[in-house]
């Protein structure tokens, strides 16, 4: 007896069965029986459960029985069940049998034998030698069904493979297949009505059909009939050659355009590349470009840079990142300066929208991470409101990477167990409330250096209006560091304490953009050892990775 697990090494014949209205006999009432029952119902079959009253009925089964979608025969299996419980039109022989009581159960091999004699497909759980067929691990998206079998060698691996394959496929593939299927049918009907196409649409009822040998043959001017079925040929070409990602973004309007081609007498061969007739829907990506060094871009953002039609970049996005933009791509840098931030933002939003309306791929490139003081969510809302939901890509934020490149561990056992990221500048330039002293906290202040002394003052002393002593003040000896132009060649770190940092910053002058890190963690790896401050110049964090430094970057400001 050949077993269905294919221990013989032969390939099983994989098929997709239409089992609507068929009778599926399920022997047993355990969780596996419940799973089989659900699968059968999904496929439109009518399950009959055979299990004695005493059996522990799985709750899903009880539910199916209760709502009438499955039938329960309350006793042990009897041989004549196979030939009496089936449909009338097939002389009461049941269509398929699932035995879920396990291969060791003596009834399992008995039922299997009977089924084989009666040519009834049978599946016995955990007993490949008793099965005439096995079930596949399946992935379903609308009309698309993918089934996997490892021939019983590893069902865990089969479900892993199913997940990996599913992850590889673009979302909405199922509905794209529906759409394209509908067009194919319609074209075929129209061509048929016009007496043009006697052939059924390619592979209509059998997905194994490959390309016909005429698939790519040139349609000559003299070949009138072939020329007239060009719409169908065009559709086949799309299905064969378009990248899946592009196929799934095909819209109803695109389909209409395909259908109308020819009825207007236009030569649709011009449409083969999808440029004419098929409108492109604009796409927007909102991406973070990291703290500065181009090697700190994510691959996703790098790819977005390479594929964008137009890039709208923040002023802070450093030149080496902008240098990665292909020469022909349109680039705009935000015209943000104090007092013009809102106008610059509005200008960018409108530019983005105009490009989207033209069907372009827009990349909104922001510094660091788009959702950390980057107004990213505002832009998301704006574009979503206009019907274009942005893809948002994270970036390495300066808040975490600047401290890292300054050898400051944001958390450190026994020193710091929490991190606070905040802004030194509130709305409309107002001073935000200073955070209370927490000895084990690392605090990172962005957008704070232009008002450093006021900030330090607010951390270490109460303001005149503050009467209640509700918050703890930061001791003047608290370590802190100013990190500027982190990850750029002209990176600078000033290590000091809250007491002396203002003096140090005044002496050194500012080199934006920069941030302030406060907390005991600042002195974990570098302690100024009694010096009021220490200044370190340059960025070498990635040198070792390059061997020779191959990215020599020019200072931006
Ligand atoms: N979205 C950005 C932050 C924007 S707010 C991010 O996630 O990094 C702008 C502030 O970020 C600047 O005022 C400065 O405080 C900080 N900043 C940005 N790049 C920096 C860098 N390379 N080094 C130090 N601070 C930086």
Coordinates of C-alpha atoms and ligand atoms in Angstrom, one line a residue:
X1 CA 0.0 0.0 0.0
X2 CA 1.4 3.4 -1.0
X3 CA 1.2 5.9 1.8
X4 CA -0.1 9.4 1.3
X5 CA 2.9 10.9 3.1
X6 CA 4.8 9.9 0.1
X7 CA 7.5 8.0 1.9
X8 CA 8.2 6.5 -1.5
X9 CA 9.7 9.8 -2.6
X10 CA 7.2 10.2 -5.4
X11 CA 5.6 13.5 -5.8
X12 CA 1.9 13.6 -4.6
X13 CA -0.7 14.8 -7.1
X14 CA -1.7 18.1 -5.5
X15 CA -5.2 19.2 -6.4
X16 CA -7.8 21.7 -5.3
X17 CA -11.2 20.0 -4.8
X18 CA -14.6 21.5 -5.1
X19 CA -16.4 19.8 -2.2
X20 CA -19.4 21.9 -1.9
X21 CA -22.4 19.9 -0.6
X22 CA -20.3 16.8 -0.2
X23 CA -20.6 14.7 3.0
X24 CA -17.5 14.6 5.1
X25 CA -17.6 11.9 7.8
X26 CA -15.5 12.9 10.8
X27 CA -14.8 10.1 13.3
X28 CA -14.1 11.5 16.7
X29 CA -14.9 14.6 18.7
X30 CA -11.5 15.9 19.9
X31 CA -9.9 19.2 18.9
X32 CA -8.5 17.8 15.7
X33 CA -12.0 16.7 14.8
X34 CA -13.1 20.3 15.4
X35 CA -10.4 21.6 13.2
X36 CA -11.3 19.2 10.4
X37 CA -15.0 20.2 10.8
X38 CA -14.2 23.9 10.5
X39 CA -12.1 23.3 7.3
X40 CA -14.8 21.2 5.8
X41 CA -17.4 23.9 6.5
X42 CA -15.1 26.6 5.0
X43 CA -15.0 24.5 1.8
X44 CA -18.8 24.2 1.7
X45 CA -19.0 20.5 2.7
X46 CA -21.5 19.0 5.1
X47 CA -19.7 17.4 8.1
X48 CA -21.2 14.5 10.0
X49 CA -19.5 13.8 13.3
X50 CA -19.5 10.2 14.5
X51 CA -18.9 10.0 18.3
X52 CA -20.7 8.4 21.2
X53 CA -22.6 10.6 23.7
X54 CA -19.9 9.9 26.2
X55 CA -17.2 11.5 24.1
X56 CA -15.8 14.8 25.3
X57 CA -17.2 17.0 22.7
X58 CA -14.9 19.9 21.7
X59 CA -16.7 23.2 22.2
X60 CA -16.3 24.3 18.5
X61 CA -17.9 21.1 17.4
X62 CA -20.8 21.6 19.9
X63 CA -21.3 25.0 18.4
X64 CA -21.4 23.7 14.8
X65 CA -23.8 21.0 15.9
X66 CA -25.9 23.5 17.9
X67 CA -26.2 25.9 15.0
X68 CA -27.0 23.1 12.6
X69 CA -24.0 23.4 10.3
X70 CA -22.7 20.0 11.4
X71 CA -24.6 16.8 12.2
X72 CA -23.9 14.5 15.1
X73 CA -24.4 10.7 15.0
X74 CA -24.3 9.8 18.7
X75 CA -22.6 6.4 18.6
X76 CA -19.5 4.5 17.6
X77 CA -18.7 4.2 13.9
X78 CA -20.5 1.4 12.0
X79 CA -19.3 0.0 8.7
X80 CA -22.4 0.9 6.9
X81 CA -22.0 4.5 7.8
X82 CA -19.8 4.8 4.8
X83 CA -22.6 3.7 2.5
X84 CA -25.7 5.1 4.1
X85 CA -24.9 8.6 5.3
X86 CA -23.9 10.0 1.9
X87 CA -25.7 12.0 -0.6
X88 CA -28.6 10.5 -2.6
X89 CA -27.1 11.3 -6.0
X90 CA -24.0 9.2 -5.2
X91 CA -26.0 6.2 -3.8
X92 CA -25.4 7.4 -0.2
X93 CA -21.7 6.7 -0.3
X94 CA -20.0 9.4 1.8
X95 CA -17.5 11.6 -0.1
X96 CA -14.6 11.8 2.3
X97 CA -13.7 10.4 5.7
X98 CA -11.5 11.9 8.4
X99 CA -10.5 9.6 11.3
X100 CA -9.2 11.7 14.2
X101 CA -9.0 9.0 16.9
X102 CA -5.3 8.3 16.1
X103 CA -3.6 5.6 14.0
X104 CA -3.2 3.3 17.0
X105 CA -6.9 2.9 17.5
X106 CA -7.8 -0.4 16.0
X107 CA -10.9 1.1 14.3
X108 CA -8.6 3.5 12.4
X109 CA -7.0 0.8 10.2
X110 CA -10.3 -0.9 9.8
X111 CA -12.0 2.2 8.6
X112 CA -9.1 3.1 6.3
X113 CA -9.3 -0.4 4.7
X114 CA -13.0 -0.1 4.1
X115 CA -12.7 3.4 2.6
X116 CA -10.0 2.3 0.2
X117 CA -12.1 -0.6 -0.9
X118 CA -15.0 1.8 -1.6
X119 CA -12.7 4.4 -3.2
X120 CA -13.6 6.9 -0.5
X121 CA -10.7 9.3 0.2
X122 CA -9.6 8.8 3.8
X123 CA -7.4 10.6 6.2
X124 CA -6.3 9.2 9.5
X125 CA -4.5 11.6 11.8
X126 CA -0.9 10.7 12.8
X127 CA -1.0 7.6 10.6
X128 CA 0.3 8.5 7.1
X129 CA 0.3 4.8 6.1
X130 CA -3.5 4.7 6.6
X131 CA -4.2 7.9 4.5
X132 CA -5.1 8.1 0.9
X133 CA -4.6 11.8 1.1
X134 CA -3.1 14.4 3.4
X135 CA -4.2 17.9 4.1
X136 CA -2.0 20.9 3.3
X137 CA -0.8 23.8 5.4
X138 CA -2.7 26.5 3.6
X139 CA -2.5 30.3 3.1
X140 CA -5.6 32.0 1.7
X141 CA -6.1 35.5 0.4
X142 CA -9.5 35.8 -1.4
X143 CA -9.3 33.5 -4.5
X144 CA -5.7 32.7 -3.9
X145 CA -4.9 29.6 -2.0
X146 CA -1.4 28.3 -1.4
X147 CA -0.9 24.8 0.0
X148 CA 2.3 23.3 1.4
X149 CA 3.2 19.7 2.3
X150 CA 6.5 18.4 3.5
X151 CA 5.2 14.9 2.8
X152 CA 4.7 14.3 6.5
X153 CA 8.4 15.1 7.3
X154 CA 7.8 18.3 9.3
X155 CA 4.5 20.0 9.8
X156 CA 6.0 22.7 11.9
X157 CA 8.4 23.5 9.1
X158 CA 5.4 23.5 6.7
X159 CA 3.6 26.1 8.6
X160 CA 6.9 28.2 8.9
X161 CA 7.3 28.0 5.2
X162 CA 3.7 29.0 4.7
X163 CA 4.3 32.1 6.9
X164 CA 7.4 33.0 5.0
X165 CA 5.8 32.7 1.6
X166 CA 2.8 34.7 2.9
X167 CA 5.1 37.4 4.2
X168 CA 6.8 37.6 0.8
X169 CA 3.5 38.3 -1.0
X170 CA 2.2 41.8 -1.3
X171 CA -0.9 42.7 0.7
X172 CA -4.2 42.7 -1.4
X173 CA -2.9 40.2 -3.8
X174 CA -6.2 38.3 -3.5
X175 CA -8.3 41.3 -4.5
X176 CA -5.9 42.1 -7.4
X177 CA -6.4 38.5 -8.6
X178 CA -10.2 39.0 -8.4
X179 CA -10.0 42.2 -10.3
X180 CA -7.7 40.8 -13.0
X181 CA -9.8 37.7 -13.2
X182 CA -12.9 39.8 -13.8
X183 CA -11.3 41.7 -16.6
X184 CA -10.0 38.6 -18.2
X185 CA -13.5 37.1 -18.2
X186 CA -15.0 40.3 -19.5
X187 CA -12.5 40.6 -22.3
X188 CA -13.0 37.0 -23.3
X189 CA -16.7 37.4 -23.4
X190 CA -16.5 40.6 -25.5
X191 CA -14.0 39.1 -27.9
X192 CA -16.1 36.0 -28.1
X193 CA -19.2 37.9 -28.8
X194 CA -17.3 39.7 -31.6
X195 CA -16.3 36.2 -32.9
X196 CA -12.6 36.9 -32.2
X197 CA -11.6 34.4 -29.6
X198 CA -12.6 30.8 -29.8
X199 CA -10.0 29.9 -27.2
X200 CA -11.0 29.9 -23.5
X201 CA -9.1 32.5 -21.6
X202 CA -5.7 31.0 -20.9
X203 CA -5.7 28.6 -18.0
X204 CA -9.2 29.4 -17.1
X205 CA -10.0 26.3 -15.2
X206 CA -6.6 24.9 -14.6
X207 CA -3.9 26.9 -12.9
X208 CA -1.2 24.6 -14.1
X209 CA -1.4 25.9 -17.6
X210 CA 1.9 27.7 -18.4
X211 CA 2.5 30.1 -21.3
X212 CA 1.4 29.0 -24.7
X213 CA 4.1 28.9 -27.3
X214 CA 2.5 31.9 -28.9
X215 CA 2.7 34.0 -25.8
X216 CA 5.5 36.2 -27.0
X217 CA 5.1 35.9 -30.7
X218 CA 5.0 39.1 -32.6
X219 CA 1.5 40.1 -33.9
X220 CA 2.1 41.1 -37.5
X221 CA -0.1 43.6 -39.2
X222 CA -1.5 41.0 -41.5
X223 CA -2.7 38.8 -38.6
X224 CA -6.0 40.6 -38.2
X225 CA -7.6 38.2 -35.7
X226 CA -4.6 38.2 -33.4
X227 CA -4.3 41.9 -33.6
X228 CA -7.8 42.3 -32.4
X229 CA -7.3 40.1 -29.3
X230 CA -4.5 42.3 -28.3
X231 CA -6.3 43.4 -25.1
X232 CA -6.3 39.9 -23.9
X233 CA -2.6 39.5 -24.8
X234 CA -1.8 42.7 -23.1
X235 CA -3.5 41.4 -19.9
X236 CA -1.5 38.2 -20.1
X237 CA 1.7 40.3 -20.4
X238 CA 0.8 42.3 -17.4
X239 CA 0.2 39.2 -15.3
X240 CA 3.5 37.7 -16.5
X241 CA 5.8 40.7 -16.3
X242 CA 4.6 43.4 -13.9
X243 CA 6.2 43.3 -10.5
X244 CA 3.7 42.0 -8.0
X245 CA 3.8 45.2 -6.0
X246 CA 2.6 47.1 -9.1
X247 CA 0.0 44.5 -9.9
X248 CA -1.7 44.7 -6.6
X249 CA -1.9 48.5 -6.8
X250 CA -4.0 48.3 -10.0
X251 CA -7.2 50.3 -9.5
X252 CA -10.7 50.0 -10.9
X253 CA -9.9 53.1 -12.9
X254 CA -7.0 51.3 -14.4
X255 CA -9.2 48.3 -15.3
X256 CA -11.7 50.6 -16.9
X257 CA -8.9 52.1 -19.0
X258 CA -7.9 48.6 -20.1
X259 CA -11.4 47.7 -21.0
X260 CA -12.0 50.9 -22.9
X261 CA -8.8 50.6 -24.9
X262 CA -9.9 49.4 -28.4
X263 CA -13.5 50.2 -28.0
X264 CA -12.2 53.7 -28.8
X265 CA -10.1 52.3 -31.6
X266 CA -6.9 53.2 -29.9
X267 CA -3.9 51.0 -30.4
X268 CA -3.4 49.4 -27.0
X269 CA 0.1 48.1 -27.8
X270 CA 1.1 51.5 -26.5
X271 CA -0.2 50.5 -23.1
X272 CA 2.0 47.5 -22.7
X273 CA 4.2 49.2 -20.2
X274 CA 1.3 50.5 -18.3
X275 CA 2.2 54.1 -18.9
X276 CA -0.7 55.1 -21.0
X277 CA -4.2 54.1 -20.0
X278 CA -3.3 53.1 -16.5
X279 CA -3.1 55.9 -14.0
X280 CA -0.4 55.6 -11.3
X281 CA -1.6 56.3 -7.8
X282 CA 0.8 58.5 -5.9
X283 CA 2.5 57.2 -2.9
X284 CA 4.0 58.9 0.1
X285 CA 6.7 57.7 2.4
X286 CA 7.6 59.5 5.6
X287 CA 11.0 58.5 6.6
X288 CA 13.7 59.3 9.2
X289 CA 17.2 59.8 8.0
X290 CA 19.0 59.2 11.3
X291 CA 21.3 61.5 13.2
X292 CA 23.6 62.5 10.3
X293 CA 26.1 59.8 9.0
X294 CA 24.7 58.2 5.9
X295 CA 25.6 54.7 7.2
X296 CA 23.0 55.2 9.9
X297 CA 20.2 55.2 7.4
X298 CA 18.0 52.2 7.5
X299 CA 17.9 50.1 4.3
X300 CA 14.2 50.9 4.0
X301 CA 14.9 54.6 4.0
X302 CA 17.8 54.2 1.6
X303 CA 15.6 52.3 -0.8
X304 CA 12.9 54.9 -0.5
X305 CA 15.5 57.6 -1.4
X306 CA 16.5 55.5 -4.5
X307 CA 12.9 55.0 -5.7
X308 CA 11.4 58.4 -5.0
X309 CA 10.3 60.8 -7.8
X310 CA 10.5 63.8 -5.5
X311 CA 12.1 64.3 -2.1
X312 CA 11.1 66.9 0.4
X313 CA 13.9 67.1 3.0
X314 CA 14.1 68.8 6.3
X315 CA 16.7 71.5 6.7
X316 CA 18.6 69.3 9.2
X317 CA 19.0 66.3 6.9
X318 CA 22.8 66.4 6.4
X319 CA 24.5 66.8 3.1
X320 CA 26.0 63.3 3.0
X321 CA 22.5 61.8 3.2
X322 CA 21.3 64.2 0.5
X323 CA 24.3 63.1 -1.6
X324 CA 22.8 59.7 -1.9
X325 CA 19.8 61.0 -3.9
X326 CA 20.0 60.0 -7.5
X327 CA 20.8 63.0 -9.7
X328 CA 17.6 63.1 -11.6
X329 CA 15.4 63.1 -8.5
X330 CA 13.7 66.4 -7.7
X331 CA 14.8 67.6 -4.2
X332 CA 13.5 70.4 -2.1
X333 CA 14.9 71.4 1.3
X334 CA 12.5 73.0 3.8
X335 CA 12.8 76.7 4.0
X336 CA 12.5 76.6 7.8
X337 CA 14.0 79.5 9.8
X338 CA 12.9 81.0 13.0
X339 CA 9.4 82.5 12.5
X340 CA 8.8 80.7 9.2
X341 CA 8.4 77.1 10.5
X342 CA 4.7 76.9 10.0
X343 CA 4.7 78.4 6.5
X344 CA 7.6 76.2 5.5
X345 CA 5.7 73.2 6.8
X346 CA 2.5 74.2 4.9
X347 CA 4.5 74.8 1.7
X348 CA 6.0 71.3 1.9
X349 CA 2.6 69.7 2.6
X350 CA 1.2 71.4 -0.5
X351 CA 4.2 70.4 -2.6
X352 CA 3.8 66.8 -1.5
X353 CA 0.1 66.8 -2.3
X354 CA 0.6 68.2 -5.7
X355 CA 3.2 65.5 -6.5
X356 CA 0.8 62.8 -5.2
X357 CA -1.9 64.1 -7.5
X358 CA 0.4 63.7 -10.4
X359 CA 0.8 60.0 -9.3
X360 CA 4.4 60.5 -8.1
X361 CA 6.3 58.7 -5.3
X362 CA 6.9 61.3 -2.7
X363 CA 9.6 60.9 0.0
X364 CA 9.3 63.2 3.0
X365 CA 12.7 62.9 4.6
X366 CA 13.1 63.9 8.2
X367 CA 16.1 64.1 10.5
X368 CA 16.4 61.4 13.1
X369 CA 13.2 59.6 13.7
X370 CA 10.0 61.1 12.1
X371 CA 7.9 60.6 15.2
X372 CA 10.3 62.2 17.7
X373 CA 9.9 66.0 17.6
X374 CA 9.6 65.8 13.9
X375 CA 5.9 66.7 13.4
X376 CA 5.6 63.3 11.7
X377 CA 2.2 62.5 13.0
X378 CA 0.8 65.9 11.9
X379 CA 2.0 65.2 8.3
X380 CA 0.6 61.6 8.5
X381 CA -2.8 63.1 9.4
X382 CA -2.7 65.7 6.7
X383 CA -1.9 63.2 3.9
X384 CA -4.3 60.6 5.3
X385 CA -7.0 63.3 5.3
X386 CA -6.2 63.8 1.6
X387 CA -6.7 60.1 0.9
X388 CA -3.0 59.2 0.8
X389 CA -2.0 57.1 3.8
X390 CA 1.8 57.5 4.2
X391 CA 4.2 54.6 4.8
X392 CA 6.2 55.7 7.9
X393 CA 9.8 54.5 8.3
X394 CA 11.6 54.9 11.5
X395 CA 15.0 56.5 11.8
X396 CA 17.8 56.3 14.4
X397 CA 17.0 59.2 16.7
X398 CA 19.6 61.7 17.7
X399 CA 18.2 61.4 21.2
X400 CA 19.6 57.9 21.7
X401 CA 22.5 57.9 19.2
X402 CA 24.1 61.2 20.1
X403 CA 24.6 60.0 23.7
X404 CA 25.8 56.6 22.4
X405 CA 28.4 58.2 20.2
X406 CA 29.5 60.2 23.1
X407 CA 30.1 57.0 25.1
X408 CA 27.1 57.7 27.4
X409 CA 25.0 54.6 28.1
X410 CA 21.4 55.7 28.5
X411 CA 20.9 53.0 31.1
X412 CA 23.6 51.4 33.2
X413 CA 23.2 48.9 36.0
X414 CA 23.3 50.6 39.4
X415 CA 23.5 54.1 37.8
X416 CA 20.6 54.8 35.5
X417 CA 17.5 52.7 35.1
X418 CA 15.3 55.1 33.0
X419 CA 15.6 57.5 30.2
X420 CA 13.6 60.7 29.6
X421 CA 13.6 62.5 26.3
X422 CA 12.2 66.0 26.3
X423 CA 12.4 69.3 24.6
X424 CA 14.1 72.4 25.9
X425 CA 11.7 74.5 23.8
X426 CA 8.0 74.5 24.3
X427 CA 5.2 75.6 22.0
X428 CA 5.7 79.0 20.5
X429 CA 9.1 79.2 22.1
X430 CA 7.8 79.0 25.7
X431 CA 9.9 77.3 28.4
X432 CA 8.5 73.8 29.2
X433 CA 8.2 72.6 32.7
X434 CA 11.6 71.3 33.9
X435 CA 11.6 67.6 34.9
X436 CA 12.1 66.8 38.6
X437 CA 15.3 65.3 39.8
X438 CA 15.4 61.5 39.6
X439 CA 18.9 60.2 40.6
X440 CA 18.7 57.2 38.4
X441 CA 17.4 58.9 35.3
X442 CA 19.2 59.9 32.1
X443 CA 17.5 63.0 30.6
X444 CA 18.1 64.0 27.0
X445 CA 17.0 67.5 26.1
X446 CA 16.6 68.2 22.3
X447 CA 16.2 71.8 21.0
X448 CA 17.6 73.2 24.2
X449 CA 21.1 74.6 23.6
X450 CA 19.9 78.1 22.5
X451 CA 18.5 78.6 26.0
X452 CA 21.0 76.4 27.9
X453 CA 21.5 78.7 30.9
X454 CA 17.8 79.2 31.4
X455 CA 17.3 75.5 31.3
X456 CA 20.1 74.7 33.7
X457 CA 18.7 77.4 36.0
X458 CA 15.3 75.8 35.9
X459 CA 16.7 72.4 36.7
X460 CA 18.8 73.5 39.6
X461 CA 16.7 76.3 41.3
X462 CA 13.1 77.2 41.8
X463 CA 11.8 80.2 39.8
X464 CA 10.6 83.2 41.7
X465 CA 6.9 82.2 40.9
X466 CA 7.4 78.7 42.3
X467 CA 6.3 78.9 45.9
X468 CA 5.5 75.2 46.5
X469 CA 8.6 73.0 46.7
X470 CA 6.8 70.2 44.9
X471 CA 9.6 69.1 42.6
X472 CA 13.1 67.8 43.5
X473 CA 15.9 70.0 42.1
X474 CA 18.9 68.5 40.3
X475 CA 22.1 68.8 42.3
X476 CA 24.7 71.2 40.7
X477 CA 27.3 68.3 40.7
X478 CA 25.0 66.2 38.4
X479 CA 27.1 65.1 35.4
X480 CA 26.0 66.3 32.0
X481 CA 27.2 66.5 28.4
X482 CA 26.6 68.5 25.3
X483 CA 26.7 66.4 22.2
X484 CA 26.7 68.4 18.9
X485 CA 26.6 67.2 15.3
X486 CA 26.6 63.6 16.5
X487 CA 27.9 61.1 13.9
X488 CA 29.1 63.9 11.7
X489 CA 32.9 64.4 11.2
X490 CA 32.8 67.6 13.3
X491 CA 31.0 65.9 16.2
X492 CA 31.8 67.6 19.5
X493 CA 31.2 66.4 23.0
X494 CA 31.5 68.7 26.1
X495 CA 31.6 66.7 29.3
X496 CA 30.9 68.7 32.5
X497 CA 28.4 69.1 35.3
X498 CA 25.3 71.3 35.6
X499 CA 27.4 73.8 37.5
X500 CA 30.0 74.4 34.8
X501 CA 28.3 73.4 31.6
X502 CA 27.1 76.9 30.7
X503 CA 30.5 78.4 31.1
X504 CA 32.0 75.6 29.0
X505 CA 29.4 76.1 26.2
X506 CA 30.0 79.8 26.2
X507 CA 33.7 79.3 25.9
X508 CA 33.4 76.7 23.1
X509 CA 30.6 78.4 21.1
X510 CA 27.7 76.5 19.6
X511 CA 27.8 74.0 16.7
X512 CA 24.2 73.0 15.9
X513 CA 22.4 70.7 16.0
X514 CA 23.2 69.6 19.5
X515 CA 21.6 68.3 22.6
X516 CA 22.1 68.1 26.3
X517 CA 22.3 64.8 28.3
X518 CA 21.9 65.0 32.0
X519 CA 22.4 62.3 34.6
X520 CA 24.9 60.1 36.4
X521 CA 25.3 58.0 33.3
X522 CA 27.2 60.8 31.7
X523 CA 30.3 60.0 33.7
X524 CA 30.1 56.2 33.6
X525 CA 32.7 55.7 30.8
X526 CA 34.4 59.1 30.9
X527 CA 34.9 61.1 34.1
X528 CA 36.4 64.6 33.8
X529 CA 38.1 63.8 37.2
X530 CA 37.8 67.2 38.8
X531 CA 38.2 69.2 35.6
X532 CA 35.4 71.6 35.1
X533 CA 34.9 70.4 31.6
X534 CA 36.5 68.3 28.9
X535 CA 35.9 68.8 25.1
X536 CA 36.3 66.0 22.6
X537 CA 36.3 66.7 18.9
X538 CA 35.6 64.4 15.9
X539 CA 33.6 61.3 15.1
X540 CA 35.3 58.0 14.8
X541 CA 32.4 55.7 15.8
X542 CA 32.3 54.0 12.4
X543 CA 36.0 54.2 11.4
X544 CA 36.8 50.6 12.4
X545 CA 34.0 49.3 10.2
X546 CA 35.5 51.0 7.2
X547 CA 39.1 50.1 7.8
X548 CA 40.3 53.2 5.9
X549 CA 37.9 56.0 6.3
X550 CA 36.1 56.1 3.0
X551 CA 33.4 58.6 3.8
X552 CA 35.1 61.9 4.3
X553 CA 32.2 64.3 5.0
X554 CA 32.4 68.0 4.7
X555 CA 31.1 70.0 7.7
X556 CA 27.6 71.3 6.9
X557 CA 27.6 74.6 8.6
Ligands
LIG1 N1 13.5 63.9 14.9 C1 14.8 64.2 15.4 C2 14.8 65.4 16.3 C3 14.3 66.6 15.7 S1 14.3 68.0 16.8 C4 15.5 63.0 15.9 O1 14.8 62.0 16.2 O2 16.7 63.0 16.1 C5 15.9 68.7 16.4 C6 16.8 68.5 17.5 O3 17.4 67.2 17.5 C7 18.0 69.4 17.5 O4 17.7 70.6 18.1 C8 19.0 68.7 18.4 O5 18.7 68.8 19.7 C9 18.7 67.3 18.0 N2 19.7 66.7 17.0 C10 19.4 66.4 15.8 N3 20.5 65.9 15.2 C11 21.5 65.9 16.0 C12 22.8 65.5 16.0 N4 23.4 65.0 14.9 N5 23.5 65.7 17.1 C13 23.0 66.2 18.2 N6 21.7 66.6 18.3 C14 21.0 66.4 17.2

